[in-house]
Amino acid sequence: MLQKLLQRILGKKESAPNAQPHGEPFESHIHEFNGQRLALGLTWTEVENVSEAKRFAGKNNAYLTREIAGQLYVGVASQQTIGVVAAGALIGRVAPNAFIYQHLEGNRYWICLLRDGIPMPSYDRLVPQDEAQQIYTDATAYMAPGSEIIGNFAVAKITLEEVLANAAVLPKKEINECRLRKNGPNGKKIGSWLLAVALVAVAGHLVIAHKDQLKSEERRLAMLRSMLLTQQQKAAQDKRIELLVTQFKERVSKAQQSFGQQGVAHAQFAQCEKVRKALPLSLYGYKPEKLTCDFKASQARIEWMPINAQTRLSDRTRLPGVVQPLNTANPVLSHMAMATDALPVRAAAFVDAGVVKMKILDWSQRNIKSMRFGADEAVVLTAEKEIKDLPGIQSVHLGHKTTLHINASVSQEILLLEHASQVLSQFPIAFESISWNGPVHPGAQFRGLATLFVRQ
């Protein structure tokens, strides 16, 4: 009875497989690829030193260590793999960042996620097909950028046999460093007279091992938390990239509409006239001093001035659309939405900028002499830095645009403004803004800023 107790304490019971640090049998397995025997399905974790690695492995089990960037890692497997090369460690030598998805016999799959040459915790496993598919889905969030996809399934870029062929030419020393070795010497039968000493030693060992297991588990949990955070960051980045792509495509589509339409200028002029003709000569002791129609914002801005010194400040609050009714400075500002009637857009054919400019200037020379064009400006839409290299996202050269300034101050020119807007509507021209000084009084002055769009 004492002999059996000693065997149980020292891990000598032959009828049961060696246990992992957490009390579960190792799922490691030896498989042959192209005549080379490899160990699959190791348990991996970080350790501080070789002694801790051996304690984590458990007595008489197989293990190997690998140091990367100053951090020591240990892979643990069952006794049957002693002397066999660990597949994950070997492939990590030639493909440091990779995901392996290999179908084995008996509807079994080997999955292994490598980062910096080391399998990640819980990602060197032998599993059935349904579990392998789920693990592959989960592992995509943890793959390093540019990871190789290895195996015998659809999305794999390279087969496992091809990778192992590359690994076969490694120096013998590097291959041997991937070979699993036994943890501790082979035990021999110990007499019952050692029982008391063994019990004390084993008790101390169990306390230390328990502490080491707790520390190892804490590290594993910290790594998993780090992976979860990385997954959340990746999801947020993917969402941001998707939003940037959508916004860029919408910006291109909107810009293309400006280059492919005509018949807009007259409709915009009519929108602003609708607001101007609705303005009163005065309201609550204030008169409209200036009207600005901003077509980019689809908004009209009115500046009011007091008629005389008797105008009350309190009446500012009664002005329609007043922005800051308690502001005592002049002028008082109001914002009003312009009519949102759909603009009568017609598709514009390609136009010759020189011909269009001459036609407009010839007309203005006889009617409104103050029309003048600015310099040409190329219109190129460039995607944000984060998405500019994505497939299907590239800089778009739409053509070029030219500003057109229109000023009118005498009665004859004022009366011809509507006709001028009709002339401009024959071409892909749109107003950016229209301003009226003294919009409802004799001597009103007009200023318009429009843009001629010339398609590439």
PDB file of C-alpha atoms in Angstrom, residues 66-346:
ATOM      1  CA  ARG A  66      12.531  28.495 -27.536  1.00  0.00           C
ATOM      2  CA  GLU A  67      13.777  32.003 -26.733  1.00  0.00           C
ATOM      3  CA  ILE A  68      12.567  34.883 -28.922  1.00  0.00           C
ATOM      4  CA  ALA A  69      13.359  38.565 -28.285  1.00  0.00           C
ATOM      5  CA  GLY A  70      14.462  37.791 -24.736  1.00  0.00           C
ATOM      6  CA  GLN A  71      11.276  35.868 -23.830  1.00  0.00           C
ATOM      7  CA  LEU A  72      11.403  32.134 -23.121  1.00  0.00           C
ATOM      8  CA  TYR A  73       8.602  29.859 -24.345  1.00  0.00           C
ATOM      9  CA  VAL A  74       7.990  26.194 -23.571  1.00  0.00           C
ATOM     10  CA  GLY A  75       6.070  23.577 -25.555  1.00  0.00           C
ATOM     11  CA  VAL A  76       4.961  20.434 -23.710  1.00  0.00           C
ATOM     12  CA  ALA A  77       3.830  17.068 -25.102  1.00  0.00           C
ATOM     13  CA  SER A  78       3.298  13.469 -23.998  1.00  0.00           C
ATOM     14  CA  GLN A  79       6.036  10.887 -23.417  1.00  0.00           C
ATOM     15  CA  GLN A  80       5.474   9.212 -26.782  1.00  0.00           C
ATOM     16  CA  THR A  81       6.849  12.312 -28.576  1.00  0.00           C
ATOM     17  CA  ILE A  82      10.272  12.266 -26.879  1.00  0.00           C
ATOM     18  CA  GLY A  83      12.953  12.651 -29.547  1.00  0.00           C
ATOM     19  CA  VAL A  84      10.437  13.763 -32.201  1.00  0.00           C
ATOM     20  CA  VAL A  85      10.622  17.190 -33.886  1.00  0.00           C
ATOM     21  CA  ALA A  86       7.735  19.532 -32.913  1.00  0.00           C
ATOM     22  CA  ALA A  87       6.022  20.565 -36.142  1.00  0.00           C
ATOM     23  CA  GLY A  88       4.916  24.029 -34.917  1.00  0.00           C
ATOM     24  CA  ALA A  89       8.413  24.947 -33.737  1.00  0.00           C
ATOM     25  CA  LEU A  90      10.035  23.700 -36.958  1.00  0.00           C
ATOM     26  CA  ILE A  91       7.640  25.533 -39.286  1.00  0.00           C
ATOM     27  CA  GLY A  92       8.072  28.664 -37.155  1.00  0.00           C
ATOM     28  CA  ARG A  93      11.726  28.679 -38.266  1.00  0.00           C
ATOM     29  CA  VAL A  94      10.780  29.188 -41.942  1.00  0.00           C
ATOM     30  CA  ALA A  95       7.349  30.853 -41.612  1.00  0.00           C
ATOM     31  CA  PRO A  96       7.344  32.882 -38.372  1.00  0.00           C
ATOM     32  CA  ASN A  97       3.822  34.243 -38.954  1.00  0.00           C
ATOM     33  CA  ALA A  98       1.455  31.647 -40.341  1.00  0.00           C
ATOM     34  CA  PHE A  99      -1.793  29.734 -39.854  1.00  0.00           C
ATOM     35  CA  ILE A 100      -1.800  25.986 -40.524  1.00  0.00           C
ATOM     36  CA  TYR A 101      -5.014  24.086 -41.308  1.00  0.00           C
ATOM     37  CA  GLN A 102      -4.135  20.487 -42.224  1.00  0.00           C
ATOM     38  CA  HIS A 103      -6.595  17.623 -42.760  1.00  0.00           C
ATOM     39  CA  LEU A 104      -5.319  14.343 -41.290  1.00  0.00           C
ATOM     40  CA  GLU A 105      -6.696  10.830 -41.458  1.00  0.00           C
ATOM     41  CA  GLY A 106      -9.813   9.946 -39.473  1.00  0.00           C
ATOM     42  CA  ASN A 107     -11.533  13.309 -40.023  1.00  0.00           C
ATOM     43  CA  ARG A 108      -8.998  14.984 -37.738  1.00  0.00           C
ATOM     44  CA  TYR A 109      -7.458  18.390 -38.348  1.00  0.00           C
ATOM     45  CA  TRP A 110      -4.276  19.988 -37.118  1.00  0.00           C
ATOM     46  CA  ILE A 111      -4.608  23.742 -36.585  1.00  0.00           C
ATOM     47  CA  CYS A 112      -1.689  25.911 -35.520  1.00  0.00           C
ATOM     48  CA  LEU A 113      -1.399  29.719 -35.323  1.00  0.00           C
ATOM     49  CA  LEU A 114       2.215  30.996 -35.388  1.00  0.00           C
ATOM     50  CA  ARG A 115       3.281  34.488 -34.355  1.00  0.00           C
ATOM     51  CA  ASP A 116       6.969  35.432 -34.311  1.00  0.00           C
ATOM     52  CA  GLY A 117       7.912  31.765 -34.786  1.00  0.00           C
ATOM     53  CA  ILE A 118       5.980  30.392 -31.782  1.00  0.00           C
ATOM     54  CA  PRO A 119       2.505  28.751 -31.668  1.00  0.00           C
ATOM     55  CA  MET A 120       0.090  30.879 -29.667  1.00  0.00           C
ATOM     56  CA  PRO A 121      -1.483  29.374 -26.500  1.00  0.00           C
ATOM     57  CA  SER A 122      -4.386  27.026 -27.309  1.00  0.00           C
ATOM     58  CA  TYR A 123      -3.647  27.261 -31.052  1.00  0.00           C
ATOM     59  CA  ASP A 124      -1.579  24.084 -31.601  1.00  0.00           C
ATOM     60  CA  ARG A 125      -4.324  21.463 -31.506  1.00  0.00           C
ATOM     61  CA  LEU A 126      -5.796  18.307 -33.056  1.00  0.00           C
ATOM     62  CA  VAL A 127      -9.557  18.737 -33.425  1.00  0.00           C
ATOM     63  CA  PRO A 128     -12.555  17.455 -35.429  1.00  0.00           C
ATOM     64  CA  GLN A 129     -13.707  19.310 -38.558  1.00  0.00           C
ATOM     65  CA  ASP A 130     -16.496  21.427 -37.048  1.00  0.00           C
ATOM     66  CA  GLU A 131     -14.217  22.669 -34.270  1.00  0.00           C
ATOM     67  CA  ALA A 132     -11.380  23.328 -36.740  1.00  0.00           C
ATOM     68  CA  GLN A 133     -13.607  25.600 -38.826  1.00  0.00           C
ATOM     69  CA  GLN A 134     -14.604  27.621 -35.752  1.00  0.00           C
ATOM     70  CA  ILE A 135     -10.985  27.903 -34.596  1.00  0.00           C
ATOM     71  CA  TYR A 136      -9.958  29.126 -38.059  1.00  0.00           C
ATOM     72  CA  THR A 137     -12.672  31.806 -37.906  1.00  0.00           C
ATOM     73  CA  ASP A 138     -11.546  32.915 -34.421  1.00  0.00           C
ATOM     74  CA  ALA A 139      -7.846  32.846 -35.310  1.00  0.00           C
ATOM     75  CA  THR A 140      -8.189  35.325 -38.177  1.00  0.00           C
ATOM     76  CA  ALA A 141      -8.434  38.108 -35.583  1.00  0.00           C
ATOM     77  CA  TYR A 142      -5.050  37.151 -34.106  1.00  0.00           C
ATOM     78  CA  MET A 143      -3.058  36.601 -37.290  1.00  0.00           C
ATOM     79  CA  ALA A 144      -0.095  38.889 -37.759  1.00  0.00           C
ATOM     80  CA  PRO A 145      -0.129  41.061 -40.904  1.00  0.00           C
ATOM     81  CA  GLY A 146       1.183  39.136 -43.911  1.00  0.00           C
ATOM     82  CA  SER A 147       0.701  35.713 -42.301  1.00  0.00           C
ATOM     83  CA  GLU A 148       1.125  32.676 -44.548  1.00  0.00           C
ATOM     84  CA  ILE A 149      -1.906  30.383 -44.925  1.00  0.00           C
ATOM     85  CA  ILE A 150      -0.619  26.796 -44.985  1.00  0.00           C
ATOM     86  CA  GLY A 151      -2.396  23.484 -45.457  1.00  0.00           C
ATOM     87  CA  ASN A 152      -4.682  21.467 -47.701  1.00  0.00           C
ATOM     88  CA  PHE A 153      -7.830  23.602 -47.784  1.00  0.00           C
ATOM     89  CA  ALA A 154      -9.203  26.142 -50.265  1.00  0.00           C
ATOM     90  CA  VAL A 155      -7.677  29.417 -49.040  1.00  0.00           C
ATOM     91  CA  ALA A 156      -4.208  28.010 -48.341  1.00  0.00           C
ATOM     92  CA  LYS A 157      -1.435  29.628 -50.384  1.00  0.00           C
ATOM     93  CA  ILE A 158       1.141  26.870 -49.787  1.00  0.00           C
ATOM     94  CA  THR A 159       0.957  23.216 -48.768  1.00  0.00           C
ATOM     95  CA  LEU A 160       2.386  21.826 -45.559  1.00  0.00           C
ATOM     96  CA  GLU A 161       4.621  19.515 -47.583  1.00  0.00           C
ATOM     97  CA  GLU A 162       6.164  22.492 -49.414  1.00  0.00           C
ATOM     98  CA  VAL A 163       6.884  24.290 -46.130  1.00  0.00           C
ATOM     99  CA  LEU A 164       8.451  21.166 -44.625  1.00  0.00           C
ATOM    100  CA  ALA A 165      10.618  20.823 -47.727  1.00  0.00           C
ATOM    101  CA  ASN A 166      11.933  24.336 -47.060  1.00  0.00           C
ATOM    102  CA  ALA A 167      12.511  23.458 -43.404  1.00  0.00           C
ATOM    103  CA  ALA A 168      14.458  20.308 -44.349  1.00  0.00           C
ATOM    104  CA  VAL A 169      17.385  22.420 -45.572  1.00  0.00           C
ATOM    105  CA  LEU A 170      17.801  24.176 -42.219  1.00  0.00           C
ATOM    106  CA  PRO A 171      21.060  23.549 -40.353  1.00  0.00           C
ATOM    107  CA  LYS A 172      20.953  20.348 -38.322  1.00  0.00           C
ATOM    108  CA  LYS A 173      21.468  22.324 -35.118  1.00  0.00           C
ATOM    109  CA  GLU A 174      18.296  24.355 -35.694  1.00  0.00           C
ATOM    110  CA  ILE A 175      16.274  21.222 -36.466  1.00  0.00           C
ATOM    111  CA  ASN A 176      17.559  19.531 -33.287  1.00  0.00           C
ATOM    112  CA  GLU A 177      16.530  22.582 -31.260  1.00  0.00           C
ATOM    113  CA  CYS A 178      12.951  21.761 -32.337  1.00  0.00           C
ATOM    114  CA  ARG A 179      13.250  18.171 -31.063  1.00  0.00           C
ATOM    115  CA  LEU A 180      11.322  17.262 -27.900  1.00  0.00           C
ATOM    116  CA  ARG A 181      13.367  15.891 -25.014  1.00  0.00           C
ATOM    117  CA  LYS A 182      12.463  14.066 -21.852  1.00  0.00           C
ATOM    118  CA  ASN A 183      11.962  16.102 -18.711  1.00  0.00           C
ATOM    119  CA  GLY A 184      14.124  14.449 -16.021  1.00  0.00           C
ATOM    120  CA  PRO A 185      15.830  11.056 -15.802  1.00  0.00           C
ATOM    121  CA  ASN A 186      13.966   7.738 -15.966  1.00  0.00           C
ATOM    122  CA  GLY A 187      12.754   6.846 -12.515  1.00  0.00           C
ATOM    123  CA  LYS A 188      13.703   3.583 -10.805  1.00  0.00           C
ATOM    124  CA  LYS A 189      11.867   1.676  -8.155  1.00  0.00           C
ATOM    125  CA  ILE A 190      12.349   3.360  -4.790  1.00  0.00           C
ATOM    126  CA  GLY A 191      12.207   1.475  -1.533  1.00  0.00           C
ATOM    127  CA  SER A 192       9.660   2.198   1.098  1.00  0.00           C
ATOM    128  CA  TRP A 193      12.409   3.481   3.380  1.00  0.00           C
ATOM    129  CA  LEU A 194      12.494   6.648   1.194  1.00  0.00           C
ATOM    130  CA  LEU A 195       8.805   7.293   1.736  1.00  0.00           C
ATOM    131  CA  ALA A 196       9.117   9.809   4.556  1.00  0.00           C
ATOM    132  CA  VAL A 197      11.800  11.831   2.787  1.00  0.00           C
ATOM    133  CA  ALA A 198       9.918  11.621  -0.528  1.00  0.00           C
ATOM    134  CA  LEU A 199       6.696  12.837   1.046  1.00  0.00           C
ATOM    135  CA  VAL A 200       8.416  15.932   2.438  1.00  0.00           C
ATOM    136  CA  ALA A 201      10.189  16.643  -0.848  1.00  0.00           C
ATOM    137  CA  VAL A 202       7.072  16.070  -2.920  1.00  0.00           C
ATOM    138  CA  ALA A 203       4.992  18.268  -0.641  1.00  0.00           C
ATOM    139  CA  GLY A 204       7.457  21.098  -1.101  1.00  0.00           C
ATOM    140  CA  HIS A 205       7.558  20.409  -4.831  1.00  0.00           C
ATOM    141  CA  LEU A 206       3.777  20.470  -5.053  1.00  0.00           C
ATOM    142  CA  VAL A 207       3.630  23.846  -3.291  1.00  0.00           C
ATOM    143  CA  ILE A 208       6.220  25.305  -5.671  1.00  0.00           C
ATOM    144  CA  ALA A 209       4.570  23.681  -8.680  1.00  0.00           C
ATOM    145  CA  HIS A 210       1.202  25.053  -7.629  1.00  0.00           C
ATOM    146  CA  LYS A 211       2.639  28.566  -7.389  1.00  0.00           C
ATOM    147  CA  ASP A 212       4.341  28.163 -10.761  1.00  0.00           C
ATOM    148  CA  GLN A 213       1.122  26.910 -12.320  1.00  0.00           C
ATOM    149  CA  LEU A 214      -0.716  29.922 -10.949  1.00  0.00           C
ATOM    150  CA  LYS A 215       1.909  32.260 -12.385  1.00  0.00           C
ATOM    151  CA  SER A 216       1.792  30.474 -15.743  1.00  0.00           C
ATOM    152  CA  GLU A 217      -1.984  30.619 -15.793  1.00  0.00           C
ATOM    153  CA  GLU A 218      -1.887  34.339 -15.005  1.00  0.00           C
ATOM    154  CA  ARG A 219       0.455  34.864 -17.962  1.00  0.00           C
ATOM    155  CA  ARG A 220      -1.797  32.827 -20.235  1.00  0.00           C
ATOM    156  CA  LEU A 221      -4.840  34.837 -19.152  1.00  0.00           C
ATOM    157  CA  ALA A 222      -2.918  38.070 -19.720  1.00  0.00           C
ATOM    158  CA  MET A 223      -2.060  36.924 -23.244  1.00  0.00           C
ATOM    159  CA  LEU A 224      -5.689  36.025 -23.929  1.00  0.00           C
ATOM    160  CA  ARG A 225      -6.821  39.429 -22.638  1.00  0.00           C
ATOM    161  CA  SER A 226      -4.243  41.051 -24.903  1.00  0.00           C
ATOM    162  CA  MET A 227      -5.553  39.041 -27.875  1.00  0.00           C
ATOM    163  CA  LEU A 228      -9.135  40.077 -27.063  1.00  0.00           C
ATOM    164  CA  LEU A 229      -8.094  43.722 -26.922  1.00  0.00           C
ATOM    165  CA  THR A 230      -6.301  43.299 -30.254  1.00  0.00           C
ATOM    166  CA  GLN A 231      -9.454  41.769 -31.730  1.00  0.00           C
ATOM    167  CA  GLN A 232     -11.570  44.704 -30.537  1.00  0.00           C
ATOM    168  CA  GLN A 233      -9.047  47.188 -31.915  1.00  0.00           C
ATOM    169  CA  LYS A 234      -9.026  45.351 -35.238  1.00  0.00           C
ATOM    170  CA  ALA A 235     -12.842  45.433 -35.398  1.00  0.00           C
ATOM    171  CA  ALA A 236     -12.852  49.170 -34.679  1.00  0.00           C
ATOM    172  CA  GLN A 237     -10.179  49.769 -37.337  1.00  0.00           C
ATOM    173  CA  ASP A 238     -12.111  47.666 -39.881  1.00  0.00           C
ATOM    174  CA  LYS A 239     -15.231  49.720 -39.164  1.00  0.00           C
ATOM    175  CA  ARG A 240     -13.284  52.962 -39.583  1.00  0.00           C
ATOM    176  CA  ILE A 241     -11.784  51.755 -42.890  1.00  0.00           C
ATOM    177  CA  GLU A 242     -15.257  50.767 -44.129  1.00  0.00           C
ATOM    178  CA  LEU A 243     -16.593  54.219 -43.221  1.00  0.00           C
ATOM    179  CA  LEU A 244     -13.681  55.978 -44.979  1.00  0.00           C
ATOM    180  CA  VAL A 245     -14.244  53.925 -48.138  1.00  0.00           C
ATOM    181  CA  THR A 246     -17.977  54.744 -48.113  1.00  0.00           C
ATOM    182  CA  GLN A 247     -17.319  58.454 -47.560  1.00  0.00           C
ATOM    183  CA  PHE A 248     -14.730  58.565 -50.355  1.00  0.00           C
ATOM    184  CA  LYS A 249     -17.083  56.875 -52.826  1.00  0.00           C
ATOM    185  CA  GLU A 250     -19.888  59.266 -51.854  1.00  0.00           C
ATOM    186  CA  ARG A 251     -17.520  62.219 -52.322  1.00  0.00           C
ATOM    187  CA  VAL A 252     -16.541  60.972 -55.788  1.00  0.00           C
ATOM    188  CA  SER A 253     -20.179  60.376 -56.754  1.00  0.00           C
ATOM    189  CA  LYS A 254     -21.232  63.850 -55.610  1.00  0.00           C
ATOM    190  CA  ALA A 255     -18.328  65.492 -57.439  1.00  0.00           C
ATOM    191  CA  GLN A 256     -19.111  63.552 -60.601  1.00  0.00           C
ATOM    192  CA  GLN A 257     -22.651  64.929 -60.518  1.00  0.00           C
ATOM    193  CA  SER A 258     -21.279  68.481 -60.609  1.00  0.00           C
ATOM    194  CA  PHE A 259     -19.253  67.606 -63.707  1.00  0.00           C
ATOM    195  CA  GLY A 260     -22.093  65.850 -65.443  1.00  0.00           C
ATOM    196  CA  GLN A 261     -25.022  68.262 -65.175  1.00  0.00           C
ATOM    197  CA  GLN A 262     -26.350  71.467 -66.639  1.00  0.00           C
ATOM    198  CA  GLY A 263     -29.494  73.532 -66.160  1.00  0.00           C
ATOM    199  CA  VAL A 264     -28.552  74.265 -62.533  1.00  0.00           C
ATOM    200  CA  ALA A 265     -27.616  77.967 -62.470  1.00  0.00           C
ATOM    201  CA  HIS A 266     -31.085  79.253 -63.413  1.00  0.00           C
ATOM    202  CA  ALA A 267     -32.774  77.020 -60.783  1.00  0.00           C
ATOM    203  CA  GLN A 268     -30.366  78.260 -58.096  1.00  0.00           C
ATOM    204  CA  PHE A 269     -30.960  81.884 -59.060  1.00  0.00           C
ATOM    205  CA  ALA A 270     -34.719  81.250 -58.775  1.00  0.00           C
ATOM    206  CA  GLN A 271     -34.271  79.724 -55.295  1.00  0.00           C
ATOM    207  CA  CYS A 272     -32.475  82.824 -54.048  1.00  0.00           C
ATOM    208  CA  GLU A 273     -35.012  85.133 -55.734  1.00  0.00           C
ATOM    209  CA  LYS A 274     -37.808  83.329 -53.899  1.00  0.00           C
ATOM    210  CA  VAL A 275     -36.174  84.250 -50.591  1.00  0.00           C
ATOM    211  CA  ARG A 276     -35.372  87.819 -51.678  1.00  0.00           C
ATOM    212  CA  LYS A 277     -38.903  88.577 -52.907  1.00  0.00           C
ATOM    213  CA  ALA A 278     -40.327  87.284 -49.622  1.00  0.00           C
ATOM    214  CA  LEU A 279     -38.312  89.815 -47.574  1.00  0.00           C
ATOM    215  CA  PRO A 280     -40.257  92.796 -46.190  1.00  0.00           C
ATOM    216  CA  LEU A 281     -39.175  96.416 -46.602  1.00  0.00           C
ATOM    217  CA  SER A 282     -38.877  96.481 -42.819  1.00  0.00           C
ATOM    218  CA  LEU A 283     -39.911  94.339 -39.848  1.00  0.00           C
ATOM    219  CA  TYR A 284     -40.213  95.455 -36.208  1.00  0.00           C
ATOM    220  CA  GLY A 285     -38.038  98.481 -36.935  1.00  0.00           C
ATOM    221  CA  TYR A 286     -35.339  96.549 -38.850  1.00  0.00           C
ATOM    222  CA  LYS A 287     -34.654  96.473 -42.584  1.00  0.00           C
ATOM    223  CA  PRO A 288     -32.880  93.690 -44.533  1.00  0.00           C
ATOM    224  CA  GLU A 289     -29.445  95.079 -45.331  1.00  0.00           C
ATOM    225  CA  LYS A 290     -27.840  92.083 -47.047  1.00  0.00           C
ATOM    226  CA  LEU A 291     -28.957  88.684 -48.340  1.00  0.00           C
ATOM    227  CA  THR A 292     -26.478  85.853 -48.988  1.00  0.00           C
ATOM    228  CA  CYS A 293     -27.590  82.550 -50.521  1.00  0.00           C
ATOM    229  CA  ASP A 294     -25.082  79.809 -49.724  1.00  0.00           C
ATOM    230  CA  PHE A 295     -25.826  76.866 -52.037  1.00  0.00           C
ATOM    231  CA  LYS A 296     -23.293  74.538 -50.450  1.00  0.00           C
ATOM    232  CA  ALA A 297     -25.117  74.876 -47.128  1.00  0.00           C
ATOM    233  CA  SER A 298     -28.590  75.267 -48.750  1.00  0.00           C
ATOM    234  CA  GLN A 299     -29.087  78.249 -46.484  1.00  0.00           C
ATOM    235  CA  ALA A 300     -29.903  81.950 -46.810  1.00  0.00           C
ATOM    236  CA  ARG A 301     -28.337  84.465 -44.418  1.00  0.00           C
ATOM    237  CA  ILE A 302     -30.028  87.866 -43.836  1.00  0.00           C
ATOM    238  CA  GLU A 303     -28.363  90.815 -42.143  1.00  0.00           C
ATOM    239  CA  TRP A 304     -30.794  93.271 -40.518  1.00  0.00           C
ATOM    240  CA  MET A 305     -30.058  96.895 -39.586  1.00  0.00           C
ATOM    241  CA  PRO A 306     -32.159  99.207 -37.373  1.00  0.00           C
ATOM    242  CA  ILE A 307     -34.126 101.829 -39.308  1.00  0.00           C
ATOM    243  CA  ASN A 308     -33.433 104.643 -36.832  1.00  0.00           C
ATOM    244  CA  ALA A 309     -32.392 105.355 -33.260  1.00  0.00           C
ATOM    245  CA  GLN A 310     -35.889 104.587 -31.978  1.00  0.00           C
ATOM    246  CA  THR A 311     -35.723 100.918 -33.043  1.00  0.00           C
ATOM    247  CA  ARG A 312     -35.943  98.735 -29.950  1.00  0.00           C
ATOM    248  CA  LEU A 313     -33.297  96.125 -29.177  1.00  0.00           C
ATOM    249  CA  SER A 314     -35.950  93.834 -27.697  1.00  0.00           C
ATOM    250  CA  ASP A 315     -37.614  93.523 -31.099  1.00  0.00           C
ATOM    251  CA  ARG A 316     -34.600  91.639 -32.410  1.00  0.00           C
ATOM    252  CA  THR A 317     -36.005  88.509 -30.772  1.00  0.00           C
ATOM    253  CA  ARG A 318     -39.041  88.689 -33.086  1.00  0.00           C
ATOM    254  CA  LEU A 319     -37.062  88.576 -36.347  1.00  0.00           C
ATOM    255  CA  PRO A 320     -37.487  85.255 -38.194  1.00  0.00           C
ATOM    256  CA  GLY A 321     -34.537  82.860 -37.930  1.00  0.00           C
ATOM    257  CA  VAL A 322     -32.556  85.194 -35.680  1.00  0.00           C
ATOM    258  CA  VAL A 323     -29.280  83.556 -34.603  1.00  0.00           C
ATOM    259  CA  GLN A 324     -28.256  85.570 -31.523  1.00  0.00           C
ATOM    260  CA  PRO A 325     -31.244  87.676 -30.430  1.00  0.00           C
ATOM    261  CA  LEU A 326     -29.436  88.998 -27.338  1.00  0.00           C
ATOM    262  CA  ASN A 327     -26.479  90.323 -29.310  1.00  0.00           C
ATOM    263  CA  THR A 328     -26.702  94.133 -29.321  1.00  0.00           C
ATOM    264  CA  ALA A 329     -24.162  94.596 -32.144  1.00  0.00           C
ATOM    265  CA  ASN A 330     -25.227  95.354 -35.690  1.00  0.00           C
ATOM    266  CA  PRO A 331     -26.072  93.806 -38.027  1.00  0.00           C
ATOM    267  CA  VAL A 332     -28.472  91.199 -36.604  1.00  0.00           C
ATOM    268  CA  LEU A 333     -28.197  87.834 -38.359  1.00  0.00           C
ATOM    269  CA  SER A 334     -30.950  85.433 -39.420  1.00  0.00           C
ATOM    270  CA  HIS A 335     -30.558  82.028 -41.030  1.00  0.00           C
ATOM    271  CA  MET A 336     -33.314  80.652 -43.237  1.00  0.00           C
ATOM    272  CA  ALA A 337     -33.486  77.405 -45.181  1.00  0.00           C
ATOM    273  CA  MET A 338     -33.867  77.834 -48.909  1.00  0.00           C
ATOM    274  CA  ALA A 339     -36.457  75.921 -50.908  1.00  0.00           C
ATOM    275  CA  THR A 340     -35.322  72.331 -51.373  1.00  0.00           C
ATOM    276  CA  ASP A 341     -37.038  71.784 -54.716  1.00  0.00           C
ATOM    277  CA  ALA A 342     -35.116  69.281 -56.834  1.00  0.00           C
ATOM    278  CA  LEU A 343     -32.873  71.005 -59.356  1.00  0.00           C
ATOM    279  CA  PRO A 344     -33.766  70.230 -62.996  1.00  0.00           C
ATOM    280  CA  VAL A 345     -30.542  68.428 -63.876  1.00  0.00           C
ATOM    281  CA  ARG A 346     -29.692  67.419 -67.453  1.00  0.00           C
TER     282      ARG A 346
END
